[in-house]
PDB file of C-alpha atoms in Angstrom:
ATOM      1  CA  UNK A   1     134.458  43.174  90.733  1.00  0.00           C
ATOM      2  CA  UNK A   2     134.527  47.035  91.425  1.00  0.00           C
ATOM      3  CA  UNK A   3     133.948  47.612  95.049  1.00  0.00           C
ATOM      4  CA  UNK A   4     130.779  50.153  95.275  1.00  0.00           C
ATOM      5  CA  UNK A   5     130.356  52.690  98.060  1.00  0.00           C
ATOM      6  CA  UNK A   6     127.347  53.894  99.429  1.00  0.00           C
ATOM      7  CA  UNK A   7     126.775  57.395  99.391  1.00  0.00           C
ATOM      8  CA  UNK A   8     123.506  58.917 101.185  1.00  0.00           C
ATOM      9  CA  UNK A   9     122.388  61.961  99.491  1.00  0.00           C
ATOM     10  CA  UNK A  10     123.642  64.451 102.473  1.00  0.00           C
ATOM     11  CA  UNK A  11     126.969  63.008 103.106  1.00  0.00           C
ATOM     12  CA  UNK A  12     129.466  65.771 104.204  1.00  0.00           C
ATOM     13  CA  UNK A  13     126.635  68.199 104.140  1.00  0.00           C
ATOM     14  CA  UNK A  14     124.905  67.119 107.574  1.00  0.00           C
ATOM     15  CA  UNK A  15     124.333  67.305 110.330  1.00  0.00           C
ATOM     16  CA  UNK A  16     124.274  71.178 111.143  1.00  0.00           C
ATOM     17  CA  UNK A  17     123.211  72.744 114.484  1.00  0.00           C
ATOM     18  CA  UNK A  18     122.285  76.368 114.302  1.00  0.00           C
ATOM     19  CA  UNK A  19     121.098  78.140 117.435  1.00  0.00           C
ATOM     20  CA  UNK A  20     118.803  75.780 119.315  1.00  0.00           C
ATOM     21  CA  UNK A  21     117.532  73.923 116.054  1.00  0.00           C
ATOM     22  CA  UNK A  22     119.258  70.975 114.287  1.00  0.00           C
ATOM     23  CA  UNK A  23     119.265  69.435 110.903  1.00  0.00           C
ATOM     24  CA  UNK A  24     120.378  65.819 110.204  1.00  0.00           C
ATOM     25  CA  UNK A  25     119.865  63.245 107.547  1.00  0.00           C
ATOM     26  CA  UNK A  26     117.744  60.412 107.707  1.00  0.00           C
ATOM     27  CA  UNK A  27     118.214  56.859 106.878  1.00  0.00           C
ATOM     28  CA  UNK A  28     114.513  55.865 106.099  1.00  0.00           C
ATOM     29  CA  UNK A  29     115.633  52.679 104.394  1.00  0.00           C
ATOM     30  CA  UNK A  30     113.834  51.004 101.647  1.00  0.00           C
ATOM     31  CA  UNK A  31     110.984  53.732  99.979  1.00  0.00           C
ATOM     32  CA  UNK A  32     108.454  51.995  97.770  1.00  0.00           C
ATOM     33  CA  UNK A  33     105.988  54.089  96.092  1.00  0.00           C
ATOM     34  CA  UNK A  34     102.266  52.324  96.581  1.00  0.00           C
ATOM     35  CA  UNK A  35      99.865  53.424  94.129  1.00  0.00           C
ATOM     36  CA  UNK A  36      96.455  51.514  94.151  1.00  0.00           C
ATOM     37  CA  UNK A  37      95.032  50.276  91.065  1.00  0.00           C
ATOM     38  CA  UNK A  38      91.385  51.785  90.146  1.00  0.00           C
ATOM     39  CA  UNK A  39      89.024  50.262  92.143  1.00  0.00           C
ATOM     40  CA  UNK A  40      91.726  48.509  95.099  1.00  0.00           C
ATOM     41  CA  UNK A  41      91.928  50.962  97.391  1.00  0.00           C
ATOM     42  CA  UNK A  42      90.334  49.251 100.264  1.00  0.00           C
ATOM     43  CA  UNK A  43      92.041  45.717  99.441  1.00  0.00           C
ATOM     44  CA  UNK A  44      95.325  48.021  99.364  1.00  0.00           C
ATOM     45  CA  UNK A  45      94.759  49.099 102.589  1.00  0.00           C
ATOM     46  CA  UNK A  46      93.919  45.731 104.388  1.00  0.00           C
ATOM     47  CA  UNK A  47      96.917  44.432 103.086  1.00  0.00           C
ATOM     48  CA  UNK A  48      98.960  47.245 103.743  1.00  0.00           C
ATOM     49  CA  UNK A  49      97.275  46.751 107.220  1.00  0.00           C
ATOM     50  CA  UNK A  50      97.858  43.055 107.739  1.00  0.00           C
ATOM     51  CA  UNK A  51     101.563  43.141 106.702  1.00  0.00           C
ATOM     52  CA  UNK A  52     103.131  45.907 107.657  1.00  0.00           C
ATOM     53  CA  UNK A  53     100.781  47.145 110.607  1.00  0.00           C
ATOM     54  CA  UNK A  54      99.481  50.650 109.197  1.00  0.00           C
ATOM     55  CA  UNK A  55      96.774  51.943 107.681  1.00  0.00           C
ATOM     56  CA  UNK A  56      96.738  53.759 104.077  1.00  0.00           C
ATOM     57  CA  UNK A  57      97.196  57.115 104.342  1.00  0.00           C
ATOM     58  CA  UNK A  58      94.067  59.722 104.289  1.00  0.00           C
ATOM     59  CA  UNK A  59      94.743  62.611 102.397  1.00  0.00           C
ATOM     60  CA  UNK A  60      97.544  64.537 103.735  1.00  0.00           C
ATOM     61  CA  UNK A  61      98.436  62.477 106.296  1.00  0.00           C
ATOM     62  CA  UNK A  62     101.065  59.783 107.548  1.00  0.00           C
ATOM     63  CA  UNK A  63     100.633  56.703 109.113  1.00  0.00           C
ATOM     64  CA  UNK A  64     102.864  54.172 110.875  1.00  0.00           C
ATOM     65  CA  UNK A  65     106.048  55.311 113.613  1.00  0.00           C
ATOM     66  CA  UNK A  66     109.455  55.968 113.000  1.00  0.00           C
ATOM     67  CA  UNK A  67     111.620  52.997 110.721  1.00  0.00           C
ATOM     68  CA  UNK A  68     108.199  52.220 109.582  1.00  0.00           C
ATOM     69  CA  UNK A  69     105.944  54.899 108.048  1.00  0.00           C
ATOM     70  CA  UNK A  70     103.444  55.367 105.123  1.00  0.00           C
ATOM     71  CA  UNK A  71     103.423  58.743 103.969  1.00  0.00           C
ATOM     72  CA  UNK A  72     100.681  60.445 101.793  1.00  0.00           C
ATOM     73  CA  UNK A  73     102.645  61.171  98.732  1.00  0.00           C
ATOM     74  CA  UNK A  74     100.180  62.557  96.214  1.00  0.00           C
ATOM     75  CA  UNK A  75      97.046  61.859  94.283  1.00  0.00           C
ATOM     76  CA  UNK A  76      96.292  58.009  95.141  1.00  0.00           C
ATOM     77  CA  UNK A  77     100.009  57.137  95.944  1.00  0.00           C
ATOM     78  CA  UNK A  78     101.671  56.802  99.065  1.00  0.00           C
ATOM     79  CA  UNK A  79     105.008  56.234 100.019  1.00  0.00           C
ATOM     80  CA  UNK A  80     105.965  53.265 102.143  1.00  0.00           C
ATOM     81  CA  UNK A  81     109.001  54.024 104.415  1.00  0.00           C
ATOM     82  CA  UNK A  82     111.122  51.487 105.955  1.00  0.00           C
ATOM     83  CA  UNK A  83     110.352  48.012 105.265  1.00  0.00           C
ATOM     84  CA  UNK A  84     110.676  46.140 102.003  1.00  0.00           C
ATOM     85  CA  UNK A  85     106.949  45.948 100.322  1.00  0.00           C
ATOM     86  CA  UNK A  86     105.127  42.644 100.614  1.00  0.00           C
ATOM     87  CA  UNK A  87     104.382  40.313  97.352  1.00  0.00           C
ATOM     88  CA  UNK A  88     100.938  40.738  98.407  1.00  0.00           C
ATOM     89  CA  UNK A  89     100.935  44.603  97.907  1.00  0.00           C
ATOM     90  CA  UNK A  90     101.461  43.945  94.397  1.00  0.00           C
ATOM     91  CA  UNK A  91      98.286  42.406  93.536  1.00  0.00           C
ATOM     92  CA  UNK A  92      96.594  45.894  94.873  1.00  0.00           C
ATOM     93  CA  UNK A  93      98.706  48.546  93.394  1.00  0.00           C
ATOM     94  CA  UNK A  94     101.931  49.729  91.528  1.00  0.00           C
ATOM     95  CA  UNK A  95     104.961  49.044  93.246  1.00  0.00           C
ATOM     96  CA  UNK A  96     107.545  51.571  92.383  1.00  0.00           C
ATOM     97  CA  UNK A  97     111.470  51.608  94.202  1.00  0.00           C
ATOM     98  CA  UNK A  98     112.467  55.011  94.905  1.00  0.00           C
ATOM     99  CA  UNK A  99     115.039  54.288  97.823  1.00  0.00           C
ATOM    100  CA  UNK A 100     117.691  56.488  96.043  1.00  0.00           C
ATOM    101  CA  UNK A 101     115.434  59.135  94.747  1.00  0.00           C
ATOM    102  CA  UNK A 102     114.919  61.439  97.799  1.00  0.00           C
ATOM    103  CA  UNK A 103     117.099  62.959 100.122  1.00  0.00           C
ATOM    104  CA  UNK A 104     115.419  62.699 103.585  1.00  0.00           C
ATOM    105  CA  UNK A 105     116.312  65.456 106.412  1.00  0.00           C
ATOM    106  CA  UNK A 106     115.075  66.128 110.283  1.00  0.00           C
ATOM    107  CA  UNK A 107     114.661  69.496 111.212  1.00  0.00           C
ATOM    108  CA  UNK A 108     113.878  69.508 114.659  1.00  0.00           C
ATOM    109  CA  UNK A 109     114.173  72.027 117.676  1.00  0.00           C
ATOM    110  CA  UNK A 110     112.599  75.187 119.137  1.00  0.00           C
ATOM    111  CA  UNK A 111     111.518  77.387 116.138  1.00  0.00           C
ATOM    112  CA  UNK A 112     111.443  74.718 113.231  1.00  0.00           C
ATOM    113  CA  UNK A 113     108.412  76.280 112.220  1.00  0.00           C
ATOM    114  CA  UNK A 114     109.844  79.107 111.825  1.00  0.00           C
ATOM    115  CA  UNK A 115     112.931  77.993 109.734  1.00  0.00           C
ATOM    116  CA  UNK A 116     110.196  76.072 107.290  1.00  0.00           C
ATOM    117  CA  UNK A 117     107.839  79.572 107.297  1.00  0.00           C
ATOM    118  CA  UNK A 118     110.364  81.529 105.277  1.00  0.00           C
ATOM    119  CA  UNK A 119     110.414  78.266 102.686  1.00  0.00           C
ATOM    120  CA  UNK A 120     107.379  76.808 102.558  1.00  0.00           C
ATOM    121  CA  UNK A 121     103.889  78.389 101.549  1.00  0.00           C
ATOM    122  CA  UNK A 122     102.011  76.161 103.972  1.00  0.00           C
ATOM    123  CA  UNK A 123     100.359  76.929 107.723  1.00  0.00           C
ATOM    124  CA  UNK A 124     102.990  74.370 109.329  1.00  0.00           C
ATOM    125  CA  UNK A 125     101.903  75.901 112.998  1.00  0.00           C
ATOM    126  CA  UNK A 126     101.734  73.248 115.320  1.00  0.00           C
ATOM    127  CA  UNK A 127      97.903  74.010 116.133  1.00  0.00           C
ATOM    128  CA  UNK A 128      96.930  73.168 112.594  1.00  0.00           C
ATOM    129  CA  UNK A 129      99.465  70.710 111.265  1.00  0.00           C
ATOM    130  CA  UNK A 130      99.611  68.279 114.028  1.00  0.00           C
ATOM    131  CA  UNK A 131     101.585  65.005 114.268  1.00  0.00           C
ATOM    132  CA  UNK A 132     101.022  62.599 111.529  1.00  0.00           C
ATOM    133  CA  UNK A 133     100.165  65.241 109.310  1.00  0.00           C
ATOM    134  CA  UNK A 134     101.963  65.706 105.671  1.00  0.00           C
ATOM    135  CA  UNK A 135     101.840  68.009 102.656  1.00  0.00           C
ATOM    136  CA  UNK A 136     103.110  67.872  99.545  1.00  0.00           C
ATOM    137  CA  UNK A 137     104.095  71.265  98.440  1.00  0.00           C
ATOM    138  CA  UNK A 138     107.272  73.515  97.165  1.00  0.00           C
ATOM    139  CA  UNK A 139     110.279  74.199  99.096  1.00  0.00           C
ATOM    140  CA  UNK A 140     111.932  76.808  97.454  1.00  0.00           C
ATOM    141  CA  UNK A 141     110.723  75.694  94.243  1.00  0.00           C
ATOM    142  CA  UNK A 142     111.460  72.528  94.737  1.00  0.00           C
ATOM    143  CA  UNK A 143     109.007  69.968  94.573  1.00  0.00           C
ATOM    144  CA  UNK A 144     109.003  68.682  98.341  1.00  0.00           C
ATOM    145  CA  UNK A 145     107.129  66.458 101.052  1.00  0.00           C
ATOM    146  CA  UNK A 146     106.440  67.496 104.747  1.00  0.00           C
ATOM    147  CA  UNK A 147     105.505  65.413 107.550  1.00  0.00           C
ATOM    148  CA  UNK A 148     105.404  66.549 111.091  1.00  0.00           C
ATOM    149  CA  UNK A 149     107.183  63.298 113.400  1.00  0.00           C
ATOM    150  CA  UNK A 150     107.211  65.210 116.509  1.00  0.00           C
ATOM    151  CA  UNK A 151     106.237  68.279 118.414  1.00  0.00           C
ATOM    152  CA  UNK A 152     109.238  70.530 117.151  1.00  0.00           C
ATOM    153  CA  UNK A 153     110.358  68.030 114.311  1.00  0.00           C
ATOM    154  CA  UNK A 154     109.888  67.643 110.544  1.00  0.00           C
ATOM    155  CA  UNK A 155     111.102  65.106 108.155  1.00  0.00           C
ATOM    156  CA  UNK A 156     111.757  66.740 104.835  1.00  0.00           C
ATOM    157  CA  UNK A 157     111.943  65.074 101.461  1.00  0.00           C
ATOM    158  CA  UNK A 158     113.136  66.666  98.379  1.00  0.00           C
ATOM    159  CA  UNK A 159     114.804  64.976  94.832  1.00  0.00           C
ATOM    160  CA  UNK A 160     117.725  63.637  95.603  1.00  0.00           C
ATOM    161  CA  UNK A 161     119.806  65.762  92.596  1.00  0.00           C
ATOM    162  CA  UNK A 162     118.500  68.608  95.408  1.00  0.00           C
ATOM    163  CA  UNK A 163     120.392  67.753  98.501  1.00  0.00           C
ATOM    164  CA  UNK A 164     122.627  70.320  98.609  1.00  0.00           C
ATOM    165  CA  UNK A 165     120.523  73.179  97.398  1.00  0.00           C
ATOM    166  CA  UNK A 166     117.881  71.886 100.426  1.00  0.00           C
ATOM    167  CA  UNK A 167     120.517  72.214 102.917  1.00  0.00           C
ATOM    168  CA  UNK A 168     121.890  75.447 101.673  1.00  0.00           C
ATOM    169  CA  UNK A 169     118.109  76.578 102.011  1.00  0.00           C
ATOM    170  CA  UNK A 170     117.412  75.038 105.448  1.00  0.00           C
ATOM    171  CA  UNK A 171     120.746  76.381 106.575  1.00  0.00           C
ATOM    172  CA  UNK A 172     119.912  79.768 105.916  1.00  0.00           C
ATOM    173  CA  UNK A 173     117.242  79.835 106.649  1.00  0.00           C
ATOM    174  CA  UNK A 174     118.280  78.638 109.773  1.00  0.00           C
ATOM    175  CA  UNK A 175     120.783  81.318 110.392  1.00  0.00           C
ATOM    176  CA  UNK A 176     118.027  83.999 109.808  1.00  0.00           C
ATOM    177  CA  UNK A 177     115.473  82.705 112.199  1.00  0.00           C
ATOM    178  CA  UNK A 178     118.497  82.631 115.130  1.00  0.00           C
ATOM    179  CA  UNK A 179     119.929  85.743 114.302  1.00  0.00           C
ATOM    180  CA  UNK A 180     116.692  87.109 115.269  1.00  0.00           C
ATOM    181  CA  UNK A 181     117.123  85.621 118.533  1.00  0.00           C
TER     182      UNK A 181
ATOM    183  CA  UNK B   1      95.461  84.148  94.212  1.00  0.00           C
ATOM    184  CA  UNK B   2      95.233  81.086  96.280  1.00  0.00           C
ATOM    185  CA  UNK B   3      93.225  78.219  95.056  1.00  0.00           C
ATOM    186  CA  UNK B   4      91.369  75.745  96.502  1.00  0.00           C
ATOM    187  CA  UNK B   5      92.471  72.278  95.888  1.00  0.00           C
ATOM    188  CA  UNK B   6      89.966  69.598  96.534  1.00  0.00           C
ATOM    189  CA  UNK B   7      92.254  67.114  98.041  1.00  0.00           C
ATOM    190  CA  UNK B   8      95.126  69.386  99.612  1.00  0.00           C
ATOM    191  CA  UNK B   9      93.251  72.250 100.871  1.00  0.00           C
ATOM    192  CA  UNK B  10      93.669  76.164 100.136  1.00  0.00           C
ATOM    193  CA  UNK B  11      96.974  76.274  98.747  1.00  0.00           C
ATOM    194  CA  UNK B  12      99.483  79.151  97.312  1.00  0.00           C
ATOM    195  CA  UNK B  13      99.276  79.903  93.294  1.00  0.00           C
ATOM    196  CA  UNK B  14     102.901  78.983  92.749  1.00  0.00           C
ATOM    197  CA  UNK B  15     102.170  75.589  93.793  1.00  0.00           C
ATOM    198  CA  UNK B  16      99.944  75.274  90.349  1.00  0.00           C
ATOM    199  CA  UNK B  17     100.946  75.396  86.716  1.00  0.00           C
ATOM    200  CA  UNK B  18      98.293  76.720  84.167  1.00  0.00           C
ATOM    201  CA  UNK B  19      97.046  74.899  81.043  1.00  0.00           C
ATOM    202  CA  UNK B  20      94.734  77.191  79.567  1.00  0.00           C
ATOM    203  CA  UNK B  21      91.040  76.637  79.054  1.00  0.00           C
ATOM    204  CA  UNK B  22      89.292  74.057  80.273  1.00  0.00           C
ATOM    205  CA  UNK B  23      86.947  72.956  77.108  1.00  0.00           C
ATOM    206  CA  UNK B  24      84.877  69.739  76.352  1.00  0.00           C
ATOM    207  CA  UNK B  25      86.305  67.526  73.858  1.00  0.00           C
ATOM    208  CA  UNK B  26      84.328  66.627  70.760  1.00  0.00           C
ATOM    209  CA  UNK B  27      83.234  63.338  70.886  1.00  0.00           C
ATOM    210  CA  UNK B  28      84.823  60.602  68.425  1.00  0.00           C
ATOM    211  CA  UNK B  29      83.858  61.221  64.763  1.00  0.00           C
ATOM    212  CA  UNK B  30      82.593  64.866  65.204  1.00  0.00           C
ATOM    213  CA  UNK B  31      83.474  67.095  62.110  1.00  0.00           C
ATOM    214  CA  UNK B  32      86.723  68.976  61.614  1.00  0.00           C
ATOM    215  CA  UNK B  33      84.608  72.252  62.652  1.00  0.00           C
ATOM    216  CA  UNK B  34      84.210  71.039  66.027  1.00  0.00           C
ATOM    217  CA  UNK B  35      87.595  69.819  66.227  1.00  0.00           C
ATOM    218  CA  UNK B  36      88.977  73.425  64.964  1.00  0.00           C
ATOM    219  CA  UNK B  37      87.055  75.091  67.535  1.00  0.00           C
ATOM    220  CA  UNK B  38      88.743  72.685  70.046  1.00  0.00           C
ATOM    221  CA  UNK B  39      92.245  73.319  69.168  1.00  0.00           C
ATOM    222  CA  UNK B  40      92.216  77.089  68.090  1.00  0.00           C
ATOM    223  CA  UNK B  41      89.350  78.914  69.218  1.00  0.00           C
ATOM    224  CA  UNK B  42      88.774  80.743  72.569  1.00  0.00           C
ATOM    225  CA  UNK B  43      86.956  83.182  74.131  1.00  0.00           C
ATOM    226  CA  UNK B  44      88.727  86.131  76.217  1.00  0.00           C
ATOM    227  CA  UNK B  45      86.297  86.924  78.675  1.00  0.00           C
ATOM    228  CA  UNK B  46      86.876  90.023  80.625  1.00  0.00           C
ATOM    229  CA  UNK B  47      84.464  87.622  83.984  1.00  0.00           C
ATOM    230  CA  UNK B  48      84.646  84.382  84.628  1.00  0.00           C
ATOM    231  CA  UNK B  49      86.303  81.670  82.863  1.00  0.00           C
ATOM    232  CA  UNK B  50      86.670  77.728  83.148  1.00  0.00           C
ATOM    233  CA  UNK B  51      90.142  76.922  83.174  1.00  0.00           C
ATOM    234  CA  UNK B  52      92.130  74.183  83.763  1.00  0.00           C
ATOM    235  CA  UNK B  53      95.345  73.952  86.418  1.00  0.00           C
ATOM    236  CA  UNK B  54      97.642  71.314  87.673  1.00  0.00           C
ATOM    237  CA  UNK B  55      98.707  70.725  90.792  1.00  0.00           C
ATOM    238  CA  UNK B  56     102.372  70.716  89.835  1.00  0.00           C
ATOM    239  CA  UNK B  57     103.569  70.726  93.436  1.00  0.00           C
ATOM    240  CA  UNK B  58     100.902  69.395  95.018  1.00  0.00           C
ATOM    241  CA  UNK B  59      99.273  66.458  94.574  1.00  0.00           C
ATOM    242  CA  UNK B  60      99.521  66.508  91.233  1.00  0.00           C
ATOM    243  CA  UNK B  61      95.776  66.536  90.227  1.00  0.00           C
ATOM    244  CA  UNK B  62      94.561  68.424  86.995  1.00  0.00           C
ATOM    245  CA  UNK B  63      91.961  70.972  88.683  1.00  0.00           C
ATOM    246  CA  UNK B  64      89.080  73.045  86.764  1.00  0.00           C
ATOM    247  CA  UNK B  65      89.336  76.420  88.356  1.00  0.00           C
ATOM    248  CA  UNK B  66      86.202  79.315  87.654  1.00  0.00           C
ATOM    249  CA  UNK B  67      88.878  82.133  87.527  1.00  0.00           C
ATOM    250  CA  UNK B  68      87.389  85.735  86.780  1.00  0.00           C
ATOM    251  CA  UNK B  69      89.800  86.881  84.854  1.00  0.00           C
ATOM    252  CA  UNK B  70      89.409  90.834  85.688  1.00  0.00           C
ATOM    253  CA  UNK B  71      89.374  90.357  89.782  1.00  0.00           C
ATOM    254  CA  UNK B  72      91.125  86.964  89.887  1.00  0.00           C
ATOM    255  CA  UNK B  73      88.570  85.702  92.123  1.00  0.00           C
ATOM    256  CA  UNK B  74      88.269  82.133  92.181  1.00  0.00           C
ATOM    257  CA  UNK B  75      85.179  81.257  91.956  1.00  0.00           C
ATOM    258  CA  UNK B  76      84.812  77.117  91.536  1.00  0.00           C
ATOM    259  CA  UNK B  77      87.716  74.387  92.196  1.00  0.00           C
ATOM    260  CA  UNK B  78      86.649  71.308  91.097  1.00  0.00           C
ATOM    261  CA  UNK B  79      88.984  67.874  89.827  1.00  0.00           C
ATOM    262  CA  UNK B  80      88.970  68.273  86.126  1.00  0.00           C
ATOM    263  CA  UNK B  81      88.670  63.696  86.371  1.00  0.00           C
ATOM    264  CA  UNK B  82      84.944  64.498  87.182  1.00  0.00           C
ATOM    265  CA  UNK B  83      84.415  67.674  85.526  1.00  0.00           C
ATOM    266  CA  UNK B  84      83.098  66.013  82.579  1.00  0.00           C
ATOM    267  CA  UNK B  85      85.621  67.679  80.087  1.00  0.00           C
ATOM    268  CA  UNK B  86      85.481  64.056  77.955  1.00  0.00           C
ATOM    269  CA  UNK B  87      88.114  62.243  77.372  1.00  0.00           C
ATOM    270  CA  UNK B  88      88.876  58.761  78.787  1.00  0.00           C
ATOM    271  CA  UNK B  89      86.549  58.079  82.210  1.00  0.00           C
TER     272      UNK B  89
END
């Protein structure tokens, strides 16, 4: 039998370290997409609650910690981070795999904000998008998610068939907001 | 232009793709009159105008948006699920 490889979407692209601000890939694991069938939304959530420890996501935001996170991921969908889904989630809502659909960066130092203001159309300021907020937007027209982990960190989620055209973006973007020193 | 979303907030006009006009569909069985005025007839108001937009980049929610069409002042941002366009509820 052929012996298959791994590949994570970033390989040999990451990690980069530009001025004071870094930008390295994540390994989130397992990414399920939850999205609650009409009328289940509360059931959803206590299960969600009762087997993997976090709440469904409001609008916009994220719940859970790091290696286990549900992320607001859209109209009525979330997207559950880390662990494998339980059966029981099933009987609530559509269960969808999309481990190897997203390439999943950190961007974290002094200035992040800054790097993500020249791509993203969104207030991202640390006074109004606190920790355990998220918004789907556009990254340089690319359909992207954004959820603040930490005080001067972002996790980043594009397609994965956009890896390299996010890091060439972040990157630059990177270089600009140093240069300016 | 930045429009309103009713679940993500005030967000940037790239974010959205545009459809066109938001109209009610005829009910099942109306005549082919109703139908043709559906499908091929609009208005071209030079004020404000029911249109609908999708959250393309967003959350992905169809949106009725009260666009004048002269200022581009949004007026209205409402989900187009319970605007009452018709359709499947």
């Amino acid at each position: 039998m052929a012996d298959l490889i791994a590949k994570s979407p970033c390989e040999g692209l990451l990690p980069v370290t530009i001025g004071g601000i870094s930008l390295t890939e994540e390994q989130p694991g397992s990414m399920w997409a939850l999205a609650p069938f009409k009328g289940q939304e509360k059931a959803l959530g206590k299960a969600l609650e009762a087997a993997h420890g976090m709440a469904f996501p409001a609008v916009n935001r994220a719940t859970g910690k790091a290696g286990s996170r549900a992320v607001w991921f859209g109209r009525e969908m979330a997207l559950l981070m880390g662990p494998e889904p339980d059966a029981n989630l099933a009987e609530h809502a559509a269960l969808t795999d999309q481990s190897d659909a997203w390439a999943v960066v950190r961007l974290e130092g002094a200035g992040a904000e800054d790097v993500l203001a020249r791509l993203v159309p969104v207030d991202l300021r640390p006074h109004v998008f606190k920790r355990g907020h998220t918004v789907r937007t556009e990254l340089k027209h690319m359909m992207a998610s954004v959820t603040r982990t930490g005080p001067q960190a972002f996790q980043i989620m594009v397609f994965r068939s956009m890896a390299k055209t996010l890091v060439h973006d972040l990157k630059t973007a990177m270089e600009a907001v140093t240069a300016r020193g | 232009m930045r429009i309103t979303c009713p679940l993500c907030g005030e967000r940037d006009r790239r974010e959205f793709y545009y459809k066109g006009a938001a109209l009610v569909r005829p009910a099942e069985g109306e005549d082919l009159d109703a139908w043709h005025q559906y499908v091929n007839l609009r208005e071209n108001p030079a004020g404000p105008l029911d249109e609908l937009w999708y959250h393309e980049m967003g959350c992905n929610s169809w949106l009725k948006v009260t666009r004048n069409t002269a200022t581009h002042e949004i007026l209205a941002v409402q989900l187009a699920s319970e605007a009452g366009l018709g359709g499947q509820k």
